[in-house]
Coordinates of N, CA and C in Angstrom, one line a residue:
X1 N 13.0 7.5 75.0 CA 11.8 6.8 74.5 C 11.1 7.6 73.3
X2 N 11.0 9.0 73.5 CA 10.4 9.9 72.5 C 11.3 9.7 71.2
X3 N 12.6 9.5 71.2 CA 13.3 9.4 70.2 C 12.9 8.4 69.2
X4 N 12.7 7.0 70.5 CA 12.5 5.7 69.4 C 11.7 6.0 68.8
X5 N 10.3 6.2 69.1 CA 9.1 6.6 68.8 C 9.5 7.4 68.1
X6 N 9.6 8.4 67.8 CA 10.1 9.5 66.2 C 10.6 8.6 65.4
X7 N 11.9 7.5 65.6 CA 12.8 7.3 64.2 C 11.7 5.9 64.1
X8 N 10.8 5.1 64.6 CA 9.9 4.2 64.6 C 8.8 5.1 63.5
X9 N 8.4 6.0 63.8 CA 7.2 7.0 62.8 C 7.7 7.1 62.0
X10 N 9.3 7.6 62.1 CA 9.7 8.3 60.7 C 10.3 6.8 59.3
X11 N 10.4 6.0 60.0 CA 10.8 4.7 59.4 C 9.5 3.9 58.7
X12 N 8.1 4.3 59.4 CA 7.2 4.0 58.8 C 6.6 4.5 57.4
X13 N 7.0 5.9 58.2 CA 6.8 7.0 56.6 C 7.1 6.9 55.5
X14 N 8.5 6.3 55.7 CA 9.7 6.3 54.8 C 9.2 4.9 53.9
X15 N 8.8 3.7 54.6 CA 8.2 2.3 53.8 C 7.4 2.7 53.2
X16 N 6.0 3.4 53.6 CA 4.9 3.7 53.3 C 4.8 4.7 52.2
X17 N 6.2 5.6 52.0 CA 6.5 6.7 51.3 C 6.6 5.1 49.6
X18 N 7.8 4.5 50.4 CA 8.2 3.7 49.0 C 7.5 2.4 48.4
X19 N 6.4 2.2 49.5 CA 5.2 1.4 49.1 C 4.4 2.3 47.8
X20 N 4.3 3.1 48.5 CA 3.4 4.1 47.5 C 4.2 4.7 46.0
X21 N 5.0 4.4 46.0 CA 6.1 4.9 45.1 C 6.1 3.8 44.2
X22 N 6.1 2.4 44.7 CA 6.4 1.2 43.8 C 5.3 0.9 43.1
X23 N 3.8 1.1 43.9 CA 2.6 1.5 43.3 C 2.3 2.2 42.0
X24 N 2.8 3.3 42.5 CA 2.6 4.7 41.5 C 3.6 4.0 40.0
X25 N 4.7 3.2 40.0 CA 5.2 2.8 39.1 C 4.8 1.5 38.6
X26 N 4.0 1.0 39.5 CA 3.3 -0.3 38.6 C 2.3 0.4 37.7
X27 N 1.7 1.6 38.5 CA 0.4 1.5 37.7 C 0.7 2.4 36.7
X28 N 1.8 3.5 36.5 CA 2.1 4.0 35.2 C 2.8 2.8 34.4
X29 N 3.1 2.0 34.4 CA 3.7 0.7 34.0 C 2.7 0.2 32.8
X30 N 1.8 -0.2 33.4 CA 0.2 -0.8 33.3 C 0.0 -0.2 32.5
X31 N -0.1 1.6 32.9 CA -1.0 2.5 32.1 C -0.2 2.7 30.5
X32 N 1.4 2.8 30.7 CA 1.9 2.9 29.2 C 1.7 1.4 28.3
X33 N 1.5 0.1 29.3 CA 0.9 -0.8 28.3 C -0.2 -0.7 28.1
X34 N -1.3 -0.1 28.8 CA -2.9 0.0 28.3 C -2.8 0.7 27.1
X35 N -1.9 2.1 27.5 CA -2.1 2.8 26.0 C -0.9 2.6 24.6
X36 N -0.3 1.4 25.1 CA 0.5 0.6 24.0 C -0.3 -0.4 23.0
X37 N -1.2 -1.0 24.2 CA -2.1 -1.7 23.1 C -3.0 -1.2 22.5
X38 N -3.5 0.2 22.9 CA -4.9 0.7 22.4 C -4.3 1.5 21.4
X39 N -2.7 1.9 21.0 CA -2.1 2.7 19.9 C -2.3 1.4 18.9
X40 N -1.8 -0.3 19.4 CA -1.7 -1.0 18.5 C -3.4 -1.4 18.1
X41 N -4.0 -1.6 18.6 CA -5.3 -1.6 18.1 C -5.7 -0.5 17.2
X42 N -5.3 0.9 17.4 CA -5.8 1.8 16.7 C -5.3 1.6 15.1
X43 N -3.7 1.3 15.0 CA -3.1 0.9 13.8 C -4.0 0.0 13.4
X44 N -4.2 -0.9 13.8 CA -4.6 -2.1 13.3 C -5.8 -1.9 12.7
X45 N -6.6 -1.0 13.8 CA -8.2 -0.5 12.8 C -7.7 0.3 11.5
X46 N -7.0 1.5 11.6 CA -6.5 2.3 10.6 C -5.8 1.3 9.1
X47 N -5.3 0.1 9.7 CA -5.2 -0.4 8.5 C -5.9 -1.5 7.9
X48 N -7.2 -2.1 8.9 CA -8.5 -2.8 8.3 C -9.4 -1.5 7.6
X49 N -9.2 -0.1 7.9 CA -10.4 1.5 6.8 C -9.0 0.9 5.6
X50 N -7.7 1.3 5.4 CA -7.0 2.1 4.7 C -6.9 0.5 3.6
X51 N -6.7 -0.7 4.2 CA -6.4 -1.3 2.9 C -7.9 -2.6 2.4
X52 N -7.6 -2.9 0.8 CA -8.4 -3.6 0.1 C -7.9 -5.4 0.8
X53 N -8.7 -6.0 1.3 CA -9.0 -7.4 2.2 C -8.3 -8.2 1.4
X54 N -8.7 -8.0 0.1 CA -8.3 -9.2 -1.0 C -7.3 -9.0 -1.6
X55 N -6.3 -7.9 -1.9 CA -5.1 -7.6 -2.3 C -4.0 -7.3 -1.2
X56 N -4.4 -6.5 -0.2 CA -3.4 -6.0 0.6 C -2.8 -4.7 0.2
X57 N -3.1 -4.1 -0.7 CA -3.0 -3.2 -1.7 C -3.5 -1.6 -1.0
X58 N -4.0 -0.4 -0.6 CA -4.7 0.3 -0.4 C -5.9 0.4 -1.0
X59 N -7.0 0.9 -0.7 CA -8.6 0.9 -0.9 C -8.8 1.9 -1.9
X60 N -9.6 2.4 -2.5 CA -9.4 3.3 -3.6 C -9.4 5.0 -2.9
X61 N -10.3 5.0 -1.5 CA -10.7 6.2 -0.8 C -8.9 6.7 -0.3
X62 N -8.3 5.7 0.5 CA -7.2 5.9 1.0 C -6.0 6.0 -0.3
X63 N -5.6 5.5 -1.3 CA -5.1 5.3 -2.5 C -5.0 6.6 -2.9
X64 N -6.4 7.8 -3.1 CA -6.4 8.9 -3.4 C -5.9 9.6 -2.3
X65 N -6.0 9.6 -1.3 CA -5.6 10.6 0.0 C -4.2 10.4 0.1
X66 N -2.9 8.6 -0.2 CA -1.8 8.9 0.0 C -1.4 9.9 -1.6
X67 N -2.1 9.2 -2.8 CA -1.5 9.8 -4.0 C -1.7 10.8 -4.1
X68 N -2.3 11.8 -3.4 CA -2.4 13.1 -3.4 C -0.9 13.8 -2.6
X69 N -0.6 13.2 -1.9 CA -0.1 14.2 -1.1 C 1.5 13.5 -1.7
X70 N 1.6 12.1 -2.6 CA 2.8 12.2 -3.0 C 2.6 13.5 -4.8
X71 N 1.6 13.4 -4.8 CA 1.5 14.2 -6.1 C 2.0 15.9 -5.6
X72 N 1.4 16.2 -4.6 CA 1.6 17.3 -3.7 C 3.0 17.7 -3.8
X73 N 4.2 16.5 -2.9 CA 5.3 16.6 -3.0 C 6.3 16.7 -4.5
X74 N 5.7 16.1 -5.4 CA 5.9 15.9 -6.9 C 6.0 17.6 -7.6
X75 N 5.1 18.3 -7.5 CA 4.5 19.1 -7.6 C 5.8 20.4 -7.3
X76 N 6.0 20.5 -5.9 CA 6.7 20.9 -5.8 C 8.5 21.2 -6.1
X77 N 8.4 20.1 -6.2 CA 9.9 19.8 -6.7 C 10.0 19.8 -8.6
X78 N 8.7 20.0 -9.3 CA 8.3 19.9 -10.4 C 9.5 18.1 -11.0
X79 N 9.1 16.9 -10.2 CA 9.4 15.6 -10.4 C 8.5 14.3 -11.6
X80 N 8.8 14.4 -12.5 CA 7.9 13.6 -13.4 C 7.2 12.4 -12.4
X81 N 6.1 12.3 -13.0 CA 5.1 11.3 -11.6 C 4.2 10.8 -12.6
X82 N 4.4 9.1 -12.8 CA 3.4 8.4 -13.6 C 2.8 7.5 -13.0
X83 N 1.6 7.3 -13.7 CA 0.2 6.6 -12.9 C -0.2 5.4 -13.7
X84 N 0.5 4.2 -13.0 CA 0.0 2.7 -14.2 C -1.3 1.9 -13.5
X85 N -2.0 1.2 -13.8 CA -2.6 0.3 -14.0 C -2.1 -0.3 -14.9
X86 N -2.0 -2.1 -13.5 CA -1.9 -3.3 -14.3 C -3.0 -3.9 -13.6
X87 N -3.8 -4.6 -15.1 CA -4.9 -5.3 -15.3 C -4.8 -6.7 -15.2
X88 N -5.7 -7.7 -14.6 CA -5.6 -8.9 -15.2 C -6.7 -9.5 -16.2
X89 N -6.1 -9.9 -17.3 CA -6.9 -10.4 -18.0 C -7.9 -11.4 -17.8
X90 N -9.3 -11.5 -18.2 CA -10.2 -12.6 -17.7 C -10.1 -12.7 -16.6
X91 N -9.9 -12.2 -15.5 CA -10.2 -12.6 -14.2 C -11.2 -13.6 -13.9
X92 N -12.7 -13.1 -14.2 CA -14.0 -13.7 -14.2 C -13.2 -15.3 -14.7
X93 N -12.7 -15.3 -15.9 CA -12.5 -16.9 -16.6 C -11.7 -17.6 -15.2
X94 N -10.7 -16.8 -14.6 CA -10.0 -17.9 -13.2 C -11.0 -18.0 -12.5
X95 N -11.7 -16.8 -11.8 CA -13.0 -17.5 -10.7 C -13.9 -18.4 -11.4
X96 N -14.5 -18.5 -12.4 CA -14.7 -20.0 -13.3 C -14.6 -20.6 -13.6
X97 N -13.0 -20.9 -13.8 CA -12.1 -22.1 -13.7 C -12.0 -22.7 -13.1
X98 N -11.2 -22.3 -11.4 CA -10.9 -22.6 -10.6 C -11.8 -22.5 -9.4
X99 N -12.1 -21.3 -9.0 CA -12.8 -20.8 -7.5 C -13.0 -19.2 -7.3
X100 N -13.4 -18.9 -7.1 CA -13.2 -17.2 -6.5 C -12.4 -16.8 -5.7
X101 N -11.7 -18.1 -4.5 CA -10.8 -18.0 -3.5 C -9.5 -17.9 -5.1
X102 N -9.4 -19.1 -5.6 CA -8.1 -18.9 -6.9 C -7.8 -17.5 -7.1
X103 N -9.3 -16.7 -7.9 CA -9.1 -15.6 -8.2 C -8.5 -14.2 -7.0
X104 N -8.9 -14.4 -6.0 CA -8.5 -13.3 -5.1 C -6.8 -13.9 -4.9
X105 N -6.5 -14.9 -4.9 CA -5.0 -15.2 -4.8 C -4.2 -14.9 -5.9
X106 N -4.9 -14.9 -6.8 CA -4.2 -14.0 -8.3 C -4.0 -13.0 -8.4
X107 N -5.1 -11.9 -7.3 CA -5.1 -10.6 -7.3 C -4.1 -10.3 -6.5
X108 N -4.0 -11.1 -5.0 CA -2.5 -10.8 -4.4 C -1.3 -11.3 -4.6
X109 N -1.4 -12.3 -5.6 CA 0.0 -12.7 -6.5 C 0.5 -11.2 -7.1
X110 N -0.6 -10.6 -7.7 CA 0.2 -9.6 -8.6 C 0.3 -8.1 -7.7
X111 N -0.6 -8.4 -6.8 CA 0.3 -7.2 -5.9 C 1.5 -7.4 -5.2
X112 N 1.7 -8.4 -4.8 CA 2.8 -8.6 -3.8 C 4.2 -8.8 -4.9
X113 N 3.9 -9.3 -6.0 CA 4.6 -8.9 -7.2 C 5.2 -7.6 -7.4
X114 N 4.1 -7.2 -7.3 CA 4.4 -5.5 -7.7 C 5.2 -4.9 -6.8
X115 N 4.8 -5.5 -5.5 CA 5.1 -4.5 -4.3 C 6.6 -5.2 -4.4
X116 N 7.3 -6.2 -4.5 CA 8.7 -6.9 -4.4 C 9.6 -5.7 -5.9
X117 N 8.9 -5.6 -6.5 CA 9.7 -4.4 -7.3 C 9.6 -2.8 -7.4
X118 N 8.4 -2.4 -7.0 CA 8.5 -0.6 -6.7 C 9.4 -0.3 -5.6
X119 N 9.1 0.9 -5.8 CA 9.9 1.6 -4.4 C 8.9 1.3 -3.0
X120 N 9.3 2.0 -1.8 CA 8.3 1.7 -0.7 C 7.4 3.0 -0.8
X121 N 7.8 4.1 -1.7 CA 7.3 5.6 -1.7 C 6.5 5.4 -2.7
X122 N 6.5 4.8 -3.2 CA 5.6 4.2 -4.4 C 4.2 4.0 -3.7
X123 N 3.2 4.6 -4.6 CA 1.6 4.6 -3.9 C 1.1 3.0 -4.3
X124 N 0.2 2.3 -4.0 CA -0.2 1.1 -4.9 C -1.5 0.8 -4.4
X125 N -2.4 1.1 -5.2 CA -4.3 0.3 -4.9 C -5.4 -0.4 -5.4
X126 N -6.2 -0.3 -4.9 CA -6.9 -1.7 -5.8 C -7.8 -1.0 -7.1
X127 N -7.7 -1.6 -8.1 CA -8.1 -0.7 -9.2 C -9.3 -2.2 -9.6
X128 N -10.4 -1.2 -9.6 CA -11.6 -2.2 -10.2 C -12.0 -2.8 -9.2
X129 N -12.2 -4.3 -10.1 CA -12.4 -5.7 -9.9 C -11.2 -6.4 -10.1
X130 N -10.5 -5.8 -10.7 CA -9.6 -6.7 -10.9 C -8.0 -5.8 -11.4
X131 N -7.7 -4.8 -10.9 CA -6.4 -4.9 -10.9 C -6.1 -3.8 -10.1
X132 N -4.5 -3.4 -10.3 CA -3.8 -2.4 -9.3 C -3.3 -1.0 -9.9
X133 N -3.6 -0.2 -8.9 CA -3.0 1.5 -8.9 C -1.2 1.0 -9.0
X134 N -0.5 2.1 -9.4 CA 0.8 2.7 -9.2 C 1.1 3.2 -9.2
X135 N 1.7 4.9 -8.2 CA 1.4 5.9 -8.5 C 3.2 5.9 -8.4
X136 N 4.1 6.7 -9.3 CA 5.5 6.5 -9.2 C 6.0 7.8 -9.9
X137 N 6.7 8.2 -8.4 CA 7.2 9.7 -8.3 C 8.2 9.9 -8.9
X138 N 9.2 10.4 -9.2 CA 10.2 10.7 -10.2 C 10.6 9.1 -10.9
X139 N 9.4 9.3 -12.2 CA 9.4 8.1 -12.9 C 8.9 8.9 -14.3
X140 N 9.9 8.5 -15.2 CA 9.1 9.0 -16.5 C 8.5 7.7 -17.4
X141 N 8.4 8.1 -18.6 CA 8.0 7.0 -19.7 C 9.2 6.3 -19.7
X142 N 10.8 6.4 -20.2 CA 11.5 5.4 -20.0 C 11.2 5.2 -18.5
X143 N 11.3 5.1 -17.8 CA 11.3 4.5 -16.6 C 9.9 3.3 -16.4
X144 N 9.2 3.7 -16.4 CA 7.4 2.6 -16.4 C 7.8 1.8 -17.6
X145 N 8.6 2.2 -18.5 CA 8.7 1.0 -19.3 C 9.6 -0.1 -18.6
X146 N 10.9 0.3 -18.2 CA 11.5 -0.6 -17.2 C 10.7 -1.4 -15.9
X147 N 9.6 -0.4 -15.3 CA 9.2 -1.0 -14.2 C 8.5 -2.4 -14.8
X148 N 7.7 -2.2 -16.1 CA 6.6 -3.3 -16.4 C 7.7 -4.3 -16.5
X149 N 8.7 -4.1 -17.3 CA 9.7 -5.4 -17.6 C 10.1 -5.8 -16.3
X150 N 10.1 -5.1 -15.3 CA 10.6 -5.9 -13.9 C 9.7 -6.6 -13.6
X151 N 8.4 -6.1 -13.6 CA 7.7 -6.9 -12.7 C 7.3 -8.2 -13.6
X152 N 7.1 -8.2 -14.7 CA 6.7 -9.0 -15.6 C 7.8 -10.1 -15.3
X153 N 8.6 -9.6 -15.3 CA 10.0 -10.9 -14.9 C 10.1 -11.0 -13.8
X154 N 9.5 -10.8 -12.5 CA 9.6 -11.0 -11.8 C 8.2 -12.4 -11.2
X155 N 7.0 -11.9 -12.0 CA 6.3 -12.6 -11.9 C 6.5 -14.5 -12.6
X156 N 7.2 -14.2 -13.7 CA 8.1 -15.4 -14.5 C 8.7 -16.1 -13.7
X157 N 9.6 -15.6 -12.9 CA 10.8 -16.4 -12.1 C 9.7 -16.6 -10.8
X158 N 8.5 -15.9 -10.0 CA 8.1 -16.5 -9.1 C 6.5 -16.7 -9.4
X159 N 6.0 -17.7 -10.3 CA 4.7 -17.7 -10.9 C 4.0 -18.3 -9.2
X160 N 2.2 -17.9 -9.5 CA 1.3 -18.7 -8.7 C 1.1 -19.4 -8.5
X161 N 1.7 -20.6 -7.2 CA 1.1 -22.4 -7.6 C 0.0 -22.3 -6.6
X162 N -0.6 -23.0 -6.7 CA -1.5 -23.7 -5.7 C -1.8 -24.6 -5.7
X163 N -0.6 -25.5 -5.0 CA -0.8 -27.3 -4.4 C 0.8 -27.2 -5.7
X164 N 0.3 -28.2 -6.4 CA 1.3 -28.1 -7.9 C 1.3 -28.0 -8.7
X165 N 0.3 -27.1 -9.0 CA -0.7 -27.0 -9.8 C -0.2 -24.6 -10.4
X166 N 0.5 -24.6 -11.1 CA 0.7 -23.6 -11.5 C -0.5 -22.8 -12.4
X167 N -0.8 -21.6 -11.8 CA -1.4 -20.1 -12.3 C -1.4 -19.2 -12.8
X168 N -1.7 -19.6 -14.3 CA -1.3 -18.9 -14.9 C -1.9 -17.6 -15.8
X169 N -1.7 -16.3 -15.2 CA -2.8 -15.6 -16.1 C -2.1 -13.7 -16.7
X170 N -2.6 -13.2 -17.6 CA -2.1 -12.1 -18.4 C -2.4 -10.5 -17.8
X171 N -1.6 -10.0 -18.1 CA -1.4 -8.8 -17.9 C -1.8 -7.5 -19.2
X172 N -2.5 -6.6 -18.7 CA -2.2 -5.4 -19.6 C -2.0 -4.1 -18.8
X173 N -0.9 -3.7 -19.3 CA -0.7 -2.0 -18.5 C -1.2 -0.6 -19.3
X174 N -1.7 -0.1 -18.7 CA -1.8 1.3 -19.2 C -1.5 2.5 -18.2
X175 N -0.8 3.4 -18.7 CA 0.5 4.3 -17.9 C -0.2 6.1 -18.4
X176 N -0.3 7.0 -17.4 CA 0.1 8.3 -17.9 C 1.7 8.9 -17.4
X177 N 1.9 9.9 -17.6 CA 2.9 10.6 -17.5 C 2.9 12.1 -17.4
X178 N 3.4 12.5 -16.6 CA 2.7 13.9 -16.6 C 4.3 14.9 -15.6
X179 N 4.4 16.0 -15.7 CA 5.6 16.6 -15.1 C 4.9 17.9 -14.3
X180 N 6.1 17.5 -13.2 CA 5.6 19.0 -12.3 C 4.3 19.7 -11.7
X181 N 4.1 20.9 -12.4 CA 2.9 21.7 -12.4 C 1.9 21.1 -13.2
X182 N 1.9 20.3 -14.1 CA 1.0 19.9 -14.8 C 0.0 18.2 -14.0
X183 N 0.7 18.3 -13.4 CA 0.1 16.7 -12.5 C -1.5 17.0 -11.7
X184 N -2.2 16.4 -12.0 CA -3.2 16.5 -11.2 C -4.2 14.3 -11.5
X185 N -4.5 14.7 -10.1 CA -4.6 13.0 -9.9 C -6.0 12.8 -10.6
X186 N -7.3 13.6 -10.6 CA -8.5 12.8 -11.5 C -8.0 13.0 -12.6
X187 N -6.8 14.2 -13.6 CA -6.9 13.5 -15.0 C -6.0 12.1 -15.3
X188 N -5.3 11.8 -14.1 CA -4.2 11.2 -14.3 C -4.9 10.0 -14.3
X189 N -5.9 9.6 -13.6 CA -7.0 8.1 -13.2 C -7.3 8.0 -14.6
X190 N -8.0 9.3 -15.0 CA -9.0 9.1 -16.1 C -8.0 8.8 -17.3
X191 N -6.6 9.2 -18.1 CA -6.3 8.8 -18.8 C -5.4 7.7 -18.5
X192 N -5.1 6.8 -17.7 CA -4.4 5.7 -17.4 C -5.7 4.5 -17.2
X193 N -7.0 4.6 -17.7 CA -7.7 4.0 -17.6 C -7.8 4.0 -19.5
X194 N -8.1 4.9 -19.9 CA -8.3 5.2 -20.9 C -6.7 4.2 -21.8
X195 N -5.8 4.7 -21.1 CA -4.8 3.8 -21.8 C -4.6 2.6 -21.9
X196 N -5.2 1.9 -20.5 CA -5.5 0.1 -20.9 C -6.6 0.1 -21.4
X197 N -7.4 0.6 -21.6 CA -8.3 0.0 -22.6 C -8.0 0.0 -23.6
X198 N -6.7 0.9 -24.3 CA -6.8 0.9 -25.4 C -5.6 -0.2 -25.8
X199 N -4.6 -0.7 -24.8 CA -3.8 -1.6 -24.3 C -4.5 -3.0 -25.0
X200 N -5.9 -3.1 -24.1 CA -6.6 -4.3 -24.2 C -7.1 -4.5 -26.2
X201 N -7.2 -3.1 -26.2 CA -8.1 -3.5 -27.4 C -7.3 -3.9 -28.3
X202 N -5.9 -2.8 -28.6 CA -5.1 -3.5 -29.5 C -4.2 -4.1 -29.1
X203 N -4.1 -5.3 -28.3 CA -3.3 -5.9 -27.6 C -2.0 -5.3 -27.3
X204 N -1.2 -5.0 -26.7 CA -0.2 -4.5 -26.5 C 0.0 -4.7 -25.3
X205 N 1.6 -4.3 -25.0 CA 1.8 -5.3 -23.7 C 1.5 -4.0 -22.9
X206 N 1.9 -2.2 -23.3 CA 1.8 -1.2 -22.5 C 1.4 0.1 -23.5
X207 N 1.0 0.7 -22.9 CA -0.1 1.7 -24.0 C 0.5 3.4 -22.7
X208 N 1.2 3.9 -22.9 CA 1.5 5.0 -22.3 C 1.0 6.5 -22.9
X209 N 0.1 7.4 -22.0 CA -0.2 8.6 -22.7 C 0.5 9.8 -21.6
X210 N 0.3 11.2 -22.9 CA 1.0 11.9 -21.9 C 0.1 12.5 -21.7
X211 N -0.2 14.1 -21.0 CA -0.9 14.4 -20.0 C -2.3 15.2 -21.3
X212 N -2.2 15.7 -22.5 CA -3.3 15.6 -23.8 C -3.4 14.0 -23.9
X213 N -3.1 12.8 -23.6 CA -3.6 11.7 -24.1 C -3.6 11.5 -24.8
X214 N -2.5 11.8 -25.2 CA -2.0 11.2 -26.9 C -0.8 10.1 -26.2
X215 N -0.7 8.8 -27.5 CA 0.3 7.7 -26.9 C 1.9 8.2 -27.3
X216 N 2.2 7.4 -26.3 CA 3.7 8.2 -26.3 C 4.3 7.2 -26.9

């Protein structure tokens, strides 16, 4: 009798051991999906701070923080690293034409443009009111001249419609260029700003300086 009674206890233990066992794996179960969604939520906040609403592009705060640290990498490897802005012309005239919604669709026409021909290592952000960063690591002057002719043709073959009704609006680029030890990101902003303006003024399709700001 004392036997039954033991292998009866010990038989209880043993359910109650694997009751508690199947427990313990539901609720780590649970717990790696609690903290699966709260990683995905946290992405998701991290990329409502890091990107621009209207482009899809990076924000200008985050834009400097990734282009720093590819300029960082650049740097070391002493890798030619040039910085374009493309502009769109008259912007203000589309959101007066059309709508302001028109215009923010123009602004992510030409990013998502952009972004279908850079690299993925390629920095890209919202510049202004109205156009986009570039930041492009072993990339010299011939090369930004190639990139604008891609994108430029690329925007050709896949223009803006909305309804059937085609959108159509102009570009100006302005490019620095800079090598190795000499790269640093506020001169690089300052004269690639300096270069579409000067883009805009004497119309030209690309206005490139090198790191004195003289045009190349």
């Amino acid at each position: 009798m004392d036997s039954e009674i033991m292998y009866a206890a010990t038989a209880l233990l043993t359910l109650l051991a694997a009751a508690e066992g199947v427990m313990w794996m539901r609720c780590r179960k649970r717990l790696k999906t609690s903290q699966a969604e709260i990683e995905s939520l946290n992405e998701e906040m991290r990329n409502v701070r890091s990107l621009d609403e209207a482009t899809g592009a990076y924000n200008y705060p985050f834009f400097v923080k990734m282009a720093n640290i590819q300029i960082k990498l650049a740097r070391r490897h002493r890798w030619p690293v040039t910085l374009m802005i493309v502009d769109i012309e008259q912007l203000e005239s589309v959101n007066l034409r059309y709508s302001f919604k028109t215009g923010d669709a123009v602004l992510k026409h030409l990013n998502d443009s952009i972004r279908s021909v850079v690299r993925t290592s390629d920095v890209m952000g919202r510049f202004g009111g109205s156009g986009i960063f570039i930041l492009l690591t072993e990339c010299d002057t011939e090369n930004i001249v190639t990139v604008r002719e891609r994108i430029e043709e690329y925007i050709d073959k896949n223009p803006l419609m909305t309804g059937e009704k085609q959108i159509e609006y102009r570009r100006s680029y302005g490019a620095v260029t800079m090598y190795g030890k000499q790269v640093h990101l506020n001169r690089m902003l300052d004269l690639a700003e300096e270069a579409l303006g000067r883009a805009k003024e004497q119309k030209k399709e690309l206005v490139i300086f090198d790191k004195e700001g003289s045009e190349v």
